[in-house]
Short mmCIF file of C-alpha atoms and ligand atoms in Angstrom, two decimals:
data_model
loop_
_atom_site.label_atom_id
_atom_site.label_comp_id
_atom_site.label_asym_id
_atom_site.label_seq_id
_atom_site.Cartn_x
_atom_site.Cartn_y
_atom_site.Cartn_z
CA MET A 299 3.33 34.32 -24.85
CA ASN A 300 2.17 34.50 -21.25
CA SER A 301 4.97 34.19 -18.93
CA VAL A 302 4.96 33.98 -15.16
CA VAL A 303 8.16 34.70 -13.00
CA ILE A 304 8.12 33.46 -9.42
CA GLY A 305 10.51 35.36 -7.36
CA SER A 306 12.20 38.97 -7.41
CA GLY A 307 15.70 38.30 -6.85
CA PHE A 308 18.19 39.85 -9.37
CA GLY A 309 17.66 36.75 -11.56
CA GLY A 310 13.87 37.12 -11.72
CA ILE A 311 13.70 40.66 -12.34
CA ALA A 312 16.13 40.36 -14.98
CA ALA A 313 14.24 37.41 -16.37
CA ALA A 314 11.17 39.45 -16.24
CA LEU A 315 12.62 42.41 -18.19
CA ARG A 316 14.26 40.32 -20.75
CA LEU A 317 11.03 38.47 -21.50
CA LYS A 318 9.20 41.80 -21.63
CA ALA A 319 11.53 42.94 -24.32
CA LYS A 320 10.58 40.09 -26.37
CA ASN A 321 7.08 41.07 -26.23
CA HIS A 322 5.93 38.43 -23.55
CA LYS A 323 3.14 39.44 -21.34
CA VAL A 324 4.93 39.25 -17.93
CA THR A 325 3.68 38.70 -14.54
CA LEU A 326 6.22 38.64 -11.54
CA ILE A 327 4.99 37.06 -8.40
CA GLU A 328 6.99 37.77 -5.03
CA LYS A 329 6.12 36.28 -1.59
CA HIS A 330 7.24 39.24 0.16
CA LYS A 331 5.92 42.79 0.17
CA ASP A 332 9.24 44.13 -1.30
CA LEU A 333 11.23 42.96 -4.07
CA GLY A 334 14.97 41.92 -4.07
CA GLY A 335 15.06 38.47 -2.47
CA ARG A 336 18.54 38.28 -0.89
CA ALA A 337 18.94 41.76 -2.04
CA ARG A 338 15.96 43.05 0.36
CA VAL A 339 16.63 46.29 2.30
CA PHE A 340 16.05 46.63 5.95
CA ARG A 341 15.36 50.13 7.18
CA LYS A 342 15.55 50.92 10.94
CA ASN A 343 15.48 54.25 12.61
CA GLY A 344 17.46 56.01 9.93
CA PHE A 345 19.81 53.15 9.12
CA THR A 346 19.60 51.42 5.59
CA PHE A 347 20.81 47.89 5.78
CA ASP A 348 21.29 46.10 2.58
CA GLY A 349 20.28 42.69 3.29
CA GLY A 350 22.70 40.73 1.04
CA PRO A 351 24.79 41.74 -1.99
CA THR A 352 27.04 44.77 -1.48
CA VAL A 353 30.10 43.97 -3.82
CA ILE A 354 28.99 44.90 -7.34
CA THR A 355 30.80 43.35 -10.17
CA ALA A 356 30.47 43.43 -13.93
CA PRO A 357 27.99 46.57 -13.64
CA HIS A 358 27.42 46.47 -17.51
CA LEU A 359 25.07 43.37 -16.95
CA ILE A 360 22.73 45.52 -14.85
CA ASN A 361 23.10 48.48 -17.18
CA GLU A 362 22.08 46.30 -20.27
CA LEU A 363 18.59 45.68 -18.56
CA PHE A 364 17.87 49.35 -18.85
CA GLN A 365 19.45 49.68 -22.30
CA LEU A 366 17.00 46.96 -23.60
CA PHE A 367 14.45 49.67 -23.32
CA ASN A 368 16.42 52.25 -24.55
CA LYS A 369 16.64 53.88 -21.11
CA ASN A 370 19.61 55.55 -19.48
CA PRO A 371 20.80 53.57 -16.57
CA GLN A 372 22.01 56.75 -14.87
CA ASN A 373 18.48 58.12 -14.72
CA TYR A 374 17.68 55.18 -12.47
CA ILE A 375 20.74 54.11 -10.41
CA GLN A 376 24.24 55.49 -9.74
CA ILE A 377 26.95 53.18 -9.55
CA LYS A 378 30.52 54.06 -8.52
CA PRO A 379 33.81 52.32 -8.58
CA LEU A 380 35.79 51.62 -5.28
CA SER A 381 39.58 52.09 -5.02
CA THR A 382 40.29 49.67 -2.17
CA TRP A 383 38.26 46.59 -2.79
CA TYR A 384 38.83 44.54 0.12
CA ARG A 385 40.87 45.02 3.30
CA PHE A 386 42.13 41.58 4.34
CA VAL A 387 43.11 41.47 8.06
CA PHE A 388 44.95 38.46 9.60
CA GLU A 389 44.98 37.22 13.20
CA ASP A 390 48.50 38.61 13.89
CA GLY A 391 47.07 42.18 12.97
CA SER A 392 48.73 42.16 9.39
CA LYS A 393 46.77 43.97 6.68
CA PHE A 394 46.43 43.70 2.92
CA ASP A 395 44.64 46.27 0.84
CA TYR A 396 43.43 44.39 -2.30
CA SER A 397 42.55 46.42 -5.41
CA GLY A 398 42.97 46.93 -9.03
CA ASN A 399 46.13 48.97 -8.79
CA GLU A 400 48.72 46.38 -9.69
CA GLN A 401 51.69 48.44 -8.57
CA GLU A 402 50.19 48.49 -5.07
CA MET A 403 49.30 44.99 -5.24
CA LYS A 404 52.66 43.83 -6.09
CA ALA A 405 54.46 46.12 -3.63
CA GLN A 406 52.38 44.44 -0.87
CA ILE A 407 52.95 40.98 -2.24
CA LYS A 408 56.69 41.80 -2.27
CA ASN A 409 56.57 42.67 1.41
CA ILE A 410 55.02 39.39 2.37
CA ASN A 411 57.02 37.17 -0.06
CA LYS A 412 58.98 38.61 -3.13
CA ASP A 413 59.04 35.32 -4.99
CA ASP A 414 55.34 35.45 -5.12
CA VAL A 415 55.19 38.47 -7.36
CA VAL A 416 55.98 36.51 -10.32
CA GLY A 417 53.59 33.82 -9.17
CA TYR A 418 50.90 36.31 -8.65
CA GLU A 419 51.33 37.62 -12.38
CA ASN A 420 51.12 34.02 -13.60
CA LEU A 421 48.07 33.29 -11.62
CA LEU A 422 46.41 36.57 -12.93
CA ASN A 423 47.30 35.44 -16.62
CA PHE A 424 45.92 31.91 -15.98
CA THR A 425 42.68 33.13 -14.53
CA LYS A 426 42.25 35.18 -17.60
CA LYS A 427 42.26 32.11 -19.63
CA ILE A 428 39.50 30.52 -17.19
CA PHE A 429 37.60 33.77 -17.52
CA ASP A 430 37.64 33.87 -21.28
CA LYS A 431 36.43 30.27 -21.43
CA GLY A 432 34.15 30.18 -18.22
CA PHE A 433 32.56 33.49 -18.38
CA ILE A 434 32.83 35.12 -21.79
CA GLU A 435 32.22 31.99 -23.75
CA LEU A 436 30.01 29.67 -21.36
CA SER A 437 28.38 31.73 -18.69
CA GLU A 438 25.42 32.74 -21.12
CA VAL A 439 24.72 29.50 -23.04
CA PRO A 440 22.48 26.71 -21.89
CA PHE A 441 23.85 23.46 -20.63
CA ASP A 442 21.07 21.12 -21.18
CA ASN A 443 22.61 18.86 -23.56
CA PRO A 444 25.17 16.19 -22.43
CA PHE A 445 27.03 16.29 -25.69
CA PHE A 446 27.63 19.96 -25.41
CA MET A 447 29.08 19.40 -22.00
CA MET A 448 31.36 16.66 -23.31
CA LYS A 449 32.64 19.10 -25.79
CA GLN A 450 33.96 21.21 -23.21
CA ILE A 451 35.67 18.69 -21.25
CA PRO A 452 39.13 18.78 -23.02
CA SER A 453 39.55 22.68 -22.31
CA LEU A 454 38.25 22.40 -18.95
CA LEU A 455 40.93 19.72 -18.24
CA ASN A 456 43.48 22.22 -19.86
CA LEU A 457 42.41 24.80 -17.43
CA LYS A 458 42.88 22.39 -14.53
CA SER A 459 39.16 22.38 -13.73
CA TYR A 460 39.81 19.27 -11.56
CA LYS A 461 41.84 21.24 -9.16
CA SER A 462 40.41 23.21 -6.34
CA VAL A 463 40.59 27.12 -6.42
CA TYR A 464 42.86 26.73 -3.47
CA ALA A 465 45.01 24.37 -5.06
CA LEU A 466 45.20 26.40 -8.24
CA VAL A 467 46.50 29.43 -6.37
CA SER A 468 48.80 27.47 -4.26
CA TYR A 469 50.34 26.05 -7.55
CA PHE A 470 51.36 29.77 -8.34
CA VAL A 471 51.73 31.42 -4.83
CA LYS A 472 53.59 30.00 -1.85
CA ASP A 473 52.82 32.43 0.99
CA GLU A 474 49.89 31.13 3.11
CA LYS A 475 48.36 34.46 3.72
CA LEU A 476 48.51 35.22 -0.03
CA ARG A 477 46.97 31.85 -0.79
CA ARG A 478 44.16 32.65 1.34
CA LEU A 479 43.25 35.93 0.14
CA LEU A 480 43.60 35.12 -3.52
CA SER A 481 41.61 31.85 -3.22
CA MET A 482 38.62 33.43 -1.05
CA HIS A 483 36.54 33.94 -3.93
CA PRO A 484 34.39 30.91 -3.83
CA LEU A 485 32.95 32.10 -0.48
CA LEU A 486 31.23 34.82 -2.38
CA VAL A 487 29.30 32.18 -4.18
CA GLY A 488 28.60 29.66 -1.50
CA GLY A 489 31.72 27.35 -2.05
CA ASN A 490 34.74 26.18 0.07
CA PRO A 491 37.84 27.27 -1.55
CA PHE A 492 39.35 23.90 -0.84
CA THR A 493 36.64 21.97 -2.99
CA THR A 494 35.28 24.45 -5.42
CA THR A 495 36.36 23.76 -8.99
CA SER A 496 39.02 26.22 -10.03
CA ILE A 497 36.74 27.32 -12.86
CA TYR A 498 35.39 29.78 -10.24
CA GLY A 499 39.09 31.30 -10.25
CA LEU A 500 37.61 33.43 -13.02
CA ILE A 501 35.90 35.85 -10.51
CA LEU A 502 39.49 37.01 -9.59
CA TYR A 503 39.83 37.98 -13.21
CA LEU A 504 36.41 39.29 -13.42
CA GLU A 505 36.87 41.72 -10.64
CA LYS A 506 40.15 42.93 -12.16
CA LYS A 507 38.43 43.45 -15.68
CA TRP A 508 35.49 45.32 -14.59
CA GLY A 509 36.35 46.50 -11.05
CA ILE A 510 34.35 46.53 -7.86
CA HIS A 511 31.44 48.91 -7.35
CA TYR A 512 29.09 50.26 -5.05
CA SER A 513 25.58 51.58 -5.71
CA MET A 514 24.77 54.83 -4.08
CA GLY A 515 22.06 54.47 -1.49
CA GLY A 516 22.96 50.89 -1.41
CA THR A 517 22.33 47.76 -3.46
CA GLY A 518 18.58 48.15 -2.71
CA LYS A 519 18.47 51.29 -5.03
CA ILE A 520 19.34 48.99 -7.94
CA ILE A 521 16.35 46.92 -7.16
CA ASN A 522 14.29 50.09 -6.87
CA GLY A 523 15.63 51.47 -10.15
CA MET A 524 14.64 47.98 -11.86
CA GLU A 525 11.21 47.91 -10.15
CA LYS A 526 10.52 51.49 -11.56
CA LEU A 527 11.46 50.10 -14.93
CA MET A 528 9.29 47.15 -14.65
CA LYS A 529 6.31 49.36 -13.83
CA GLU A 530 7.03 51.59 -16.78
CA GLU A 531 7.26 48.67 -19.08
CA ASN A 532 3.70 47.26 -17.75
CA ILE A 533 5.15 44.06 -16.11
CA ASN A 534 2.38 42.97 -13.68
CA ILE A 535 4.14 42.85 -10.32
CA ILE A 536 2.18 40.93 -7.52
CA LYS A 537 3.78 41.30 -4.20
CA GLY A 538 2.95 39.55 -0.72
CA GLN A 539 1.63 36.49 -2.51
CA GLU A 540 3.49 33.12 -2.40
CA VAL A 541 3.05 30.60 -5.34
CA THR A 542 1.90 27.26 -3.70
CA ASN A 543 1.71 25.07 -6.59
CA ILE A 544 2.77 25.20 -10.18
CA ILE A 545 0.12 23.50 -12.29
CA SER A 546 0.70 21.22 -15.22
CA LYS A 547 -1.22 18.93 -17.38
CA ASP A 548 0.79 15.81 -19.08
CA ASN A 549 4.05 17.54 -18.09
CA LYS A 550 3.07 20.64 -19.83
CA ILE A 551 3.14 23.86 -17.49
CA ILE A 552 -0.16 25.58 -17.47
CA GLY A 553 -0.19 27.97 -14.72
CA VAL A 554 0.50 28.77 -10.81
CA LYS A 555 -1.73 28.68 -7.88
CA LEU A 556 -1.15 31.30 -5.17
CA ASP A 557 -1.75 31.14 -1.49
CA ASN A 558 -4.88 33.01 -1.86
CA ASN A 559 -6.12 30.18 -3.97
CA GLU A 560 -6.03 32.51 -7.18
CA GLU A 561 -4.84 30.52 -10.27
CA ILE A 562 -2.94 32.32 -13.09
CA ASN A 563 -2.65 30.81 -16.54
CA ALA A 564 0.80 30.77 -18.09
CA ASP A 565 2.35 29.44 -21.17
CA ASN A 566 5.83 29.45 -19.47
CA VAL A 567 6.84 29.61 -15.60
CA ILE A 568 10.19 30.85 -14.97
CA CYS A 569 11.22 30.04 -11.30
CA ASN A 570 13.76 32.36 -9.53
CA ALA A 571 12.98 30.43 -6.34
CA ASP A 572 15.50 27.77 -5.37
CA PRO A 573 15.17 24.97 -7.74
CA PRO A 574 15.27 21.97 -5.25
CA SER A 575 12.47 23.52 -3.11
CA VAL A 576 10.52 24.30 -6.36
CA TYR A 577 10.84 20.64 -7.51
CA SER A 578 9.89 19.09 -4.04
CA LYS A 579 7.52 21.50 -2.83
CA LEU A 580 5.59 23.30 -5.86
CA THR A 581 5.54 20.46 -8.44
CA GLU A 582 4.09 16.89 -7.96
CA SER A 583 6.89 14.52 -7.05
CA LYS A 584 5.07 11.85 -8.99
CA ASN A 585 6.20 13.55 -12.33
CA LEU A 586 9.91 13.21 -11.14
CA ASN A 587 11.94 10.17 -12.62
CA SER A 588 14.43 8.05 -10.52
CA LEU A 589 17.38 9.67 -12.18
CA PHE A 590 16.27 13.12 -11.46
CA LYS A 591 15.42 12.16 -7.65
CA TRP A 592 18.85 10.72 -7.38
CA LYS A 593 20.45 13.88 -8.79
CA MET A 594 18.72 15.90 -6.23
CA LYS A 595 19.36 13.59 -3.55
CA ARG A 596 23.17 13.63 -3.94
CA MET A 597 23.26 17.58 -4.42
CA GLU A 598 25.50 19.26 -1.90
CA TYR A 599 24.33 22.57 -0.55
CA SER A 600 26.34 25.82 0.02
CA MET A 601 27.00 27.08 3.60
CA GLY A 602 24.60 28.99 5.68
CA LEU A 603 25.07 32.53 6.66
CA PHE A 604 24.82 34.39 10.01
CA VAL A 605 24.39 37.91 9.12
CA TYR A 606 24.42 40.57 12.14
CA TYR A 607 23.32 44.09 11.08
CA PHE A 608 24.16 47.06 13.38
CA GLY A 609 24.36 50.46 13.59
CA THR A 610 26.80 52.39 15.92
CA LYS A 611 26.42 55.97 17.62
CA ASN A 612 29.81 56.89 16.64
CA ILE A 613 31.99 56.61 13.30
CA TYR A 614 34.81 54.11 13.05
CA GLU A 615 36.72 56.28 10.41
CA ASN A 616 39.50 53.74 9.81
CA VAL A 617 37.48 50.81 8.73
CA GLU A 618 37.33 50.12 4.98
CA HIS A 619 34.09 49.69 3.04
CA HIS A 620 34.78 45.89 2.78
CA THR A 621 37.09 44.13 5.30
CA ILE A 622 37.59 40.40 5.43
CA LYS A 623 38.84 39.19 8.54
CA PHE A 624 40.52 35.65 8.78
CA GLY A 625 40.54 33.46 11.81
CA ASN A 626 43.55 31.42 12.72
CA LYS A 627 42.48 28.03 11.51
CA TYR A 628 41.24 28.36 7.98
CA LYS A 629 40.88 24.99 6.15
CA GLU A 630 39.86 23.21 9.39
CA HIS A 631 37.21 25.97 9.97
CA LEU A 632 35.93 25.44 6.55
CA GLU A 633 35.70 21.75 7.04
CA ASP A 634 33.73 22.27 10.14
CA ILE A 635 31.17 24.40 8.23
CA PHE A 636 31.11 22.58 4.79
CA ASP A 637 31.57 18.85 5.94
CA LYS A 638 31.13 18.57 9.67
CA LYS A 639 28.49 20.91 9.88
CA LYS A 640 29.33 22.31 13.27
CA LEU A 641 30.18 25.87 14.75
CA ASN A 642 33.55 26.82 15.74
CA ASN A 643 34.84 29.63 17.95
CA ASP A 644 37.68 30.35 15.37
CA ILE A 645 35.65 32.47 13.03
CA SER A 646 36.33 34.40 9.68
CA TYR A 647 34.05 37.07 8.66
CA TYR A 648 33.23 39.85 6.23
CA LEU A 649 32.32 43.15 7.56
CA HIS A 650 30.61 45.60 5.45
CA ARG A 651 30.64 49.35 6.25
CA PRO A 652 28.76 51.22 3.36
CA THR A 653 29.22 54.46 5.32
CA ALA A 654 32.78 54.26 4.25
CA THR A 655 31.54 55.47 0.78
CA ASP A 656 27.99 56.74 1.45
CA ARG A 657 27.00 58.88 4.33
CA SER A 658 23.37 58.55 3.50
CA MET A 659 23.15 54.93 4.78
CA ALA A 660 23.13 56.11 8.57
CA PRO A 661 21.89 59.09 10.46
CA GLU A 662 24.37 61.86 10.90
CA GLY A 663 27.24 61.05 13.26
CA ASN A 664 26.42 57.14 13.12
CA ASP A 665 27.84 54.41 11.07
CA CYS A 666 26.18 51.44 9.52
CA PHE A 667 27.51 47.84 9.14
CA TYR A 668 26.77 44.24 8.67
CA VAL A 669 29.09 41.39 9.54
CA LEU A 670 28.63 38.04 7.74
CA VAL A 671 29.72 34.89 9.36
CA PRO A 672 29.84 31.69 7.26
CA VAL A 673 28.06 28.86 9.22
CA PRO A 674 26.80 25.42 8.52
CA ASN A 675 23.55 25.21 6.60
CA ASN A 676 20.45 23.80 8.48
CA GLN A 677 21.59 20.15 7.61
CA SER A 678 23.45 20.78 10.78
CA GLY A 679 20.29 20.57 12.96
CA ILE A 680 21.71 23.62 14.97
CA ASP A 681 19.07 25.33 17.11
CA TRP A 682 19.34 28.85 15.96
CA SER A 683 17.10 30.14 18.65
CA VAL A 684 19.79 29.23 21.07
CA GLU A 685 23.14 29.61 19.35
CA GLY A 686 22.02 33.07 17.28
CA GLU A 687 22.54 34.92 20.28
CA LYS A 688 25.84 33.23 21.28
CA LEU A 689 27.29 33.69 17.85
CA LYS A 690 26.21 37.36 17.90
CA ASN A 691 28.13 37.82 21.23
CA LEU A 692 31.02 36.01 19.62
CA VAL A 693 31.43 37.96 16.55
CA VAL A 694 30.87 41.31 18.63
CA ASP A 695 33.83 40.34 20.97
CA LYS A 696 35.98 39.40 18.10
CA MET A 697 35.22 42.76 16.22
CA GLU A 698 35.92 44.61 19.45
CA GLN A 699 39.27 42.93 19.89
CA SER A 700 40.56 43.59 16.31
CA LEU A 701 38.53 46.23 14.31
CA LEU A 702 35.81 48.05 16.28
CA PRO A 703 37.10 49.14 19.77
CA ASN A 704 34.26 49.35 22.48
CA LEU A 705 31.76 48.15 19.80
CA ARG A 706 29.33 46.86 22.34
CA ASP A 707 28.88 50.29 24.00
CA ASN A 708 28.29 51.88 20.72
CA ILE A 709 25.67 49.70 19.09
CA VAL A 710 22.24 51.62 18.95
CA GLU A 711 20.38 49.50 16.43
CA ASP A 712 20.75 45.67 15.71
CA PHE A 713 19.26 42.47 14.61
CA TYR A 714 20.55 39.38 12.83
CA LEU A 715 19.52 36.64 10.42
CA THR A 716 20.31 32.87 10.59
CA PRO A 717 19.93 30.08 7.98
CA ASP A 718 16.45 29.82 9.49
CA TYR A 719 15.57 33.13 7.73
CA PHE A 720 16.90 31.66 4.35
CA GLU A 721 15.04 28.55 4.70
CA LYS A 722 11.59 29.83 6.02
CA ASP A 723 11.48 33.45 4.53
CA LEU A 724 13.46 32.79 1.34
CA ASN A 725 12.25 29.16 0.78
CA THR A 726 15.90 27.90 0.36
CA LYS A 727 16.42 24.20 0.71
CA HIS A 728 18.32 23.76 4.04
CA GLY A 729 18.61 27.36 4.63
CA SER A 730 21.67 27.68 2.34
CA GLY A 731 22.90 30.96 1.44
CA PHE A 732 23.61 30.40 -2.05
CA SER A 733 21.69 27.35 -3.21
CA ILE A 734 23.84 24.36 -4.26
CA GLN A 735 27.43 24.40 -3.92
CA PRO A 736 29.70 25.43 -6.92
CA LYS A 737 31.48 22.18 -7.31
CA PHE A 738 32.43 20.78 -10.69
CA SER A 739 29.88 17.88 -10.14
CA GLN A 740 27.25 20.63 -9.72
CA SER A 741 28.52 23.12 -12.37
CA ALA A 742 27.02 23.53 -15.97
CA TYR A 743 25.16 20.48 -17.28
CA PHE A 744 25.26 18.94 -13.59
CA ARG A 745 23.59 22.18 -12.14
CA PHE A 746 19.89 22.45 -12.19
CA HIS A 747 18.95 23.17 -15.92
CA ASN A 748 17.67 26.55 -17.09
CA LYS A 749 15.15 24.63 -19.18
CA SER A 750 13.43 21.93 -17.09
CA GLU A 751 14.08 18.29 -18.43
CA ILE A 752 10.93 17.19 -16.55
CA TYR A 753 8.34 19.70 -17.63
CA ASP A 754 7.76 21.57 -20.74
CA GLY A 755 7.30 25.40 -20.10
CA LEU A 756 9.30 25.22 -16.76
CA TYR A 757 12.50 27.37 -16.69
CA PHE A 758 14.89 28.45 -14.08
CA VAL A 759 16.92 31.63 -13.39
CA GLY A 760 18.93 32.42 -10.18
CA ALA A 761 21.66 31.00 -7.99
CA GLY A 762 20.73 27.38 -8.25
CA THR A 763 20.97 27.20 -12.04
CA HIS A 764 23.53 27.76 -14.66
CA PRO A 765 25.94 29.65 -14.29
CA GLY A 766 25.48 29.96 -10.53
CA ALA A 767 25.23 32.37 -7.51
CA GLY A 768 26.44 35.98 -7.25
CA VAL A 769 24.83 38.94 -8.87
CA PRO A 770 26.72 38.52 -12.16
CA GLY A 771 25.92 34.69 -12.22
CA VAL A 772 22.29 35.35 -11.78
CA LEU A 773 21.86 38.08 -14.26
CA SER A 774 23.87 35.85 -16.51
CA SER A 775 21.22 33.00 -16.09
CA ALA A 776 18.39 35.42 -17.36
CA LYS A 777 20.69 35.88 -20.49
CA VAL A 778 20.57 32.17 -21.04
CA LEU A 779 16.89 32.21 -20.65
CA ASP A 780 16.81 34.80 -23.34
CA LYS A 781 18.35 32.29 -25.83
CA ILE A 782 16.05 29.40 -25.15
CA LEU A 783 12.62 31.06 -24.51
C1 FAD B 2262 24.29 37.90 2.72
C2 FAD B 2262 24.60 37.97 1.30
C3 FAD B 2262 25.70 38.59 0.89
C4 FAD B 2262 26.11 38.40 -0.51
N1 FAD B 2262 26.90 39.25 -1.14
C5 FAD B 2262 27.09 39.35 -2.50
C6 FAD B 2262 27.90 40.34 -3.05
O1 FAD B 2262 28.41 41.26 -2.37
N2 FAD B 2262 28.03 40.32 -4.61
C7 FAD B 2262 27.33 39.55 -5.19
O2 FAD B 2262 27.32 39.45 -6.35
N3 FAD B 2262 26.54 38.51 -4.54
C8 FAD B 2262 26.36 38.36 -3.31
N4 FAD B 2262 25.59 37.48 -2.71
C9 FAD B 2262 24.97 36.48 -3.59
C10 FAD B 2262 23.78 37.00 -4.32
O3 FAD B 2262 23.13 37.86 -3.49
C11 FAD B 2262 22.74 36.01 -4.91
O4 FAD B 2262 23.48 34.99 -5.39
C12 FAD B 2262 21.61 36.68 -5.60
O5 FAD B 2262 21.18 37.82 -5.24
C13 FAD B 2262 20.54 35.70 -5.56
O6 FAD B 2262 19.61 36.15 -6.54
P1 FAD B 2262 18.61 35.06 -7.22
O7 FAD B 2262 18.01 35.75 -8.51
O8 FAD B 2262 18.98 33.83 -7.26
O9 FAD B 2262 17.29 35.24 -6.24
P2 FAD B 2262 16.92 35.36 -4.62
O10 FAD B 2262 17.71 36.63 -4.32
O11 FAD B 2262 17.46 34.06 -4.10
O12 FAD B 2262 15.45 35.73 -4.65
C14 FAD B 2262 14.38 34.61 -4.89
C15 FAD B 2262 13.20 35.11 -4.53
O13 FAD B 2262 12.08 34.10 -4.79
C16 FAD B 2262 11.14 34.38 -3.89
N5 FAD B 2262 10.29 33.13 -3.57
C17 FAD B 2262 10.75 32.14 -3.47
N6 FAD B 2262 9.76 31.19 -3.33
C18 FAD B 2262 8.68 31.84 -3.67
C19 FAD B 2262 7.21 31.37 -3.98
N7 FAD B 2262 7.08 30.21 -3.84
N8 FAD B 2262 6.48 32.27 -4.53
C20 FAD B 2262 6.82 33.74 -4.35
N9 FAD B 2262 8.18 34.15 -4.46
C21 FAD B 2262 8.92 33.23 -3.88
C22 FAD B 2262 11.84 34.66 -2.45
O14 FAD B 2262 11.03 35.35 -1.53
C23 FAD B 2262 13.03 35.73 -3.07
O15 FAD B 2262 12.54 37.07 -3.14
C24 FAD B 2262 25.33 37.53 -1.32
C25 FAD B 2262 24.22 36.86 -0.58
C26 FAD B 2262 23.91 36.98 0.50
C27 FAD B 2262 22.94 36.13 1.16
#
């Protein structure tokens, strides 16, 4: 079998490796000169900035890829567990250190609201049930059959999938701060906690089960390790070339065309590129039936991301590896981002400080950071060439006030990415950070199928297909592919 993979995100690389292990002849094509997609690395004057994923969960899904070829993952990558997972900071200055240490978790919950300790325990037990169904049972199986989906409905109803993650958490826990921190997980995969189906409550339990990890040298080291493995296994990697067309004959895929006009024949094309962009830009729209066009049109896209990368000439010793800072208004802020598609000054943000764990990420005596602010995707019409600089200044001001005193004077290296980067450089529809939103109406059978229903020989892995965004999600999508190809 001759298989071509378009895109080198975690999902694309995992697909290439899994198909190679099944003896396919594999070619992986990446538009950029470096691999990784959202997990690309930017290096500036001794600072190493991981572009995207920083929180590594379910590391066995990464290790498995090396084990497929009887290779020891430790010869390629070094993944280490973190003890504090997230530090949550609220507008009133109060903090919560979130971890897998249940005694410390409960002590902190008790300080906030003693009645919520039992609620928290019940929530954990409930999310285990969701995890068993949603992750263990269903994350690695294809959802291309409506009858299979219908069979799942009774158990999904039992698990209260009709509720949002925030509503589920609120059912168990009463304090607003605890509700926010226990329901924030959908934001990690591009969803609004107030509208994302509670199936995604499984992430809370997934973290508890396997912990939160860091890849020494940065997430980019995992991509490097997998690239080395692909080369050893003779996967043909073409970098710096964009696929402009997926070629088909009578709805059977026969190859791809590159931006240098070269054509590559293939029995199968596996797209790690964003499915809505693939269907609208790389294939011929006359082949899409009206039902499919309607499905694409009604899709709701995840939020956009503003990511400001910066290095400082001093060390902020007291800042944790992962900090989540909540603004005052939370629900309203999320409505502005997801529904009204407008910017708001009362921002919440995630601050990454890899140097808290790994000094190699910055020159000696310096600190390395990125701050991620959820923003509307490009359906907003925001002009980022104007708003980007304003948002940078706003978030620097906010960080100076709460977490990083005198920040402005200490920055020695910086740049930022806006939804324009996601749209133009990563070819993501509307510049969304995580493809389509993880709503019930866009999950499982209702998401873009792993096996195209339009073309014979066209497949999808990555954030826009089943099971969804996040590194464990996209690695699982390659396991689905393994079952159908
Ligand atoms: C800032 C940020 C922080 C995140 N943090 C975390 C985290 O801490 N933990 C976590 O688990 N997840 C995190 N995520 C989510 C996670 O990074 C993504 O869901 C995942 O990496 C997406 O992988 P993917 O396989 O879908 O491919 P992508 O990374 O989206 O890569 C797709 C690739 O396809 C290429 N491509 C597109 N079109 C073409 C074409 N026509 N020809 C050739 N190549 C093409 C693109 O250049 C790109 O390299 C984060 C995401 C972002 C953006």
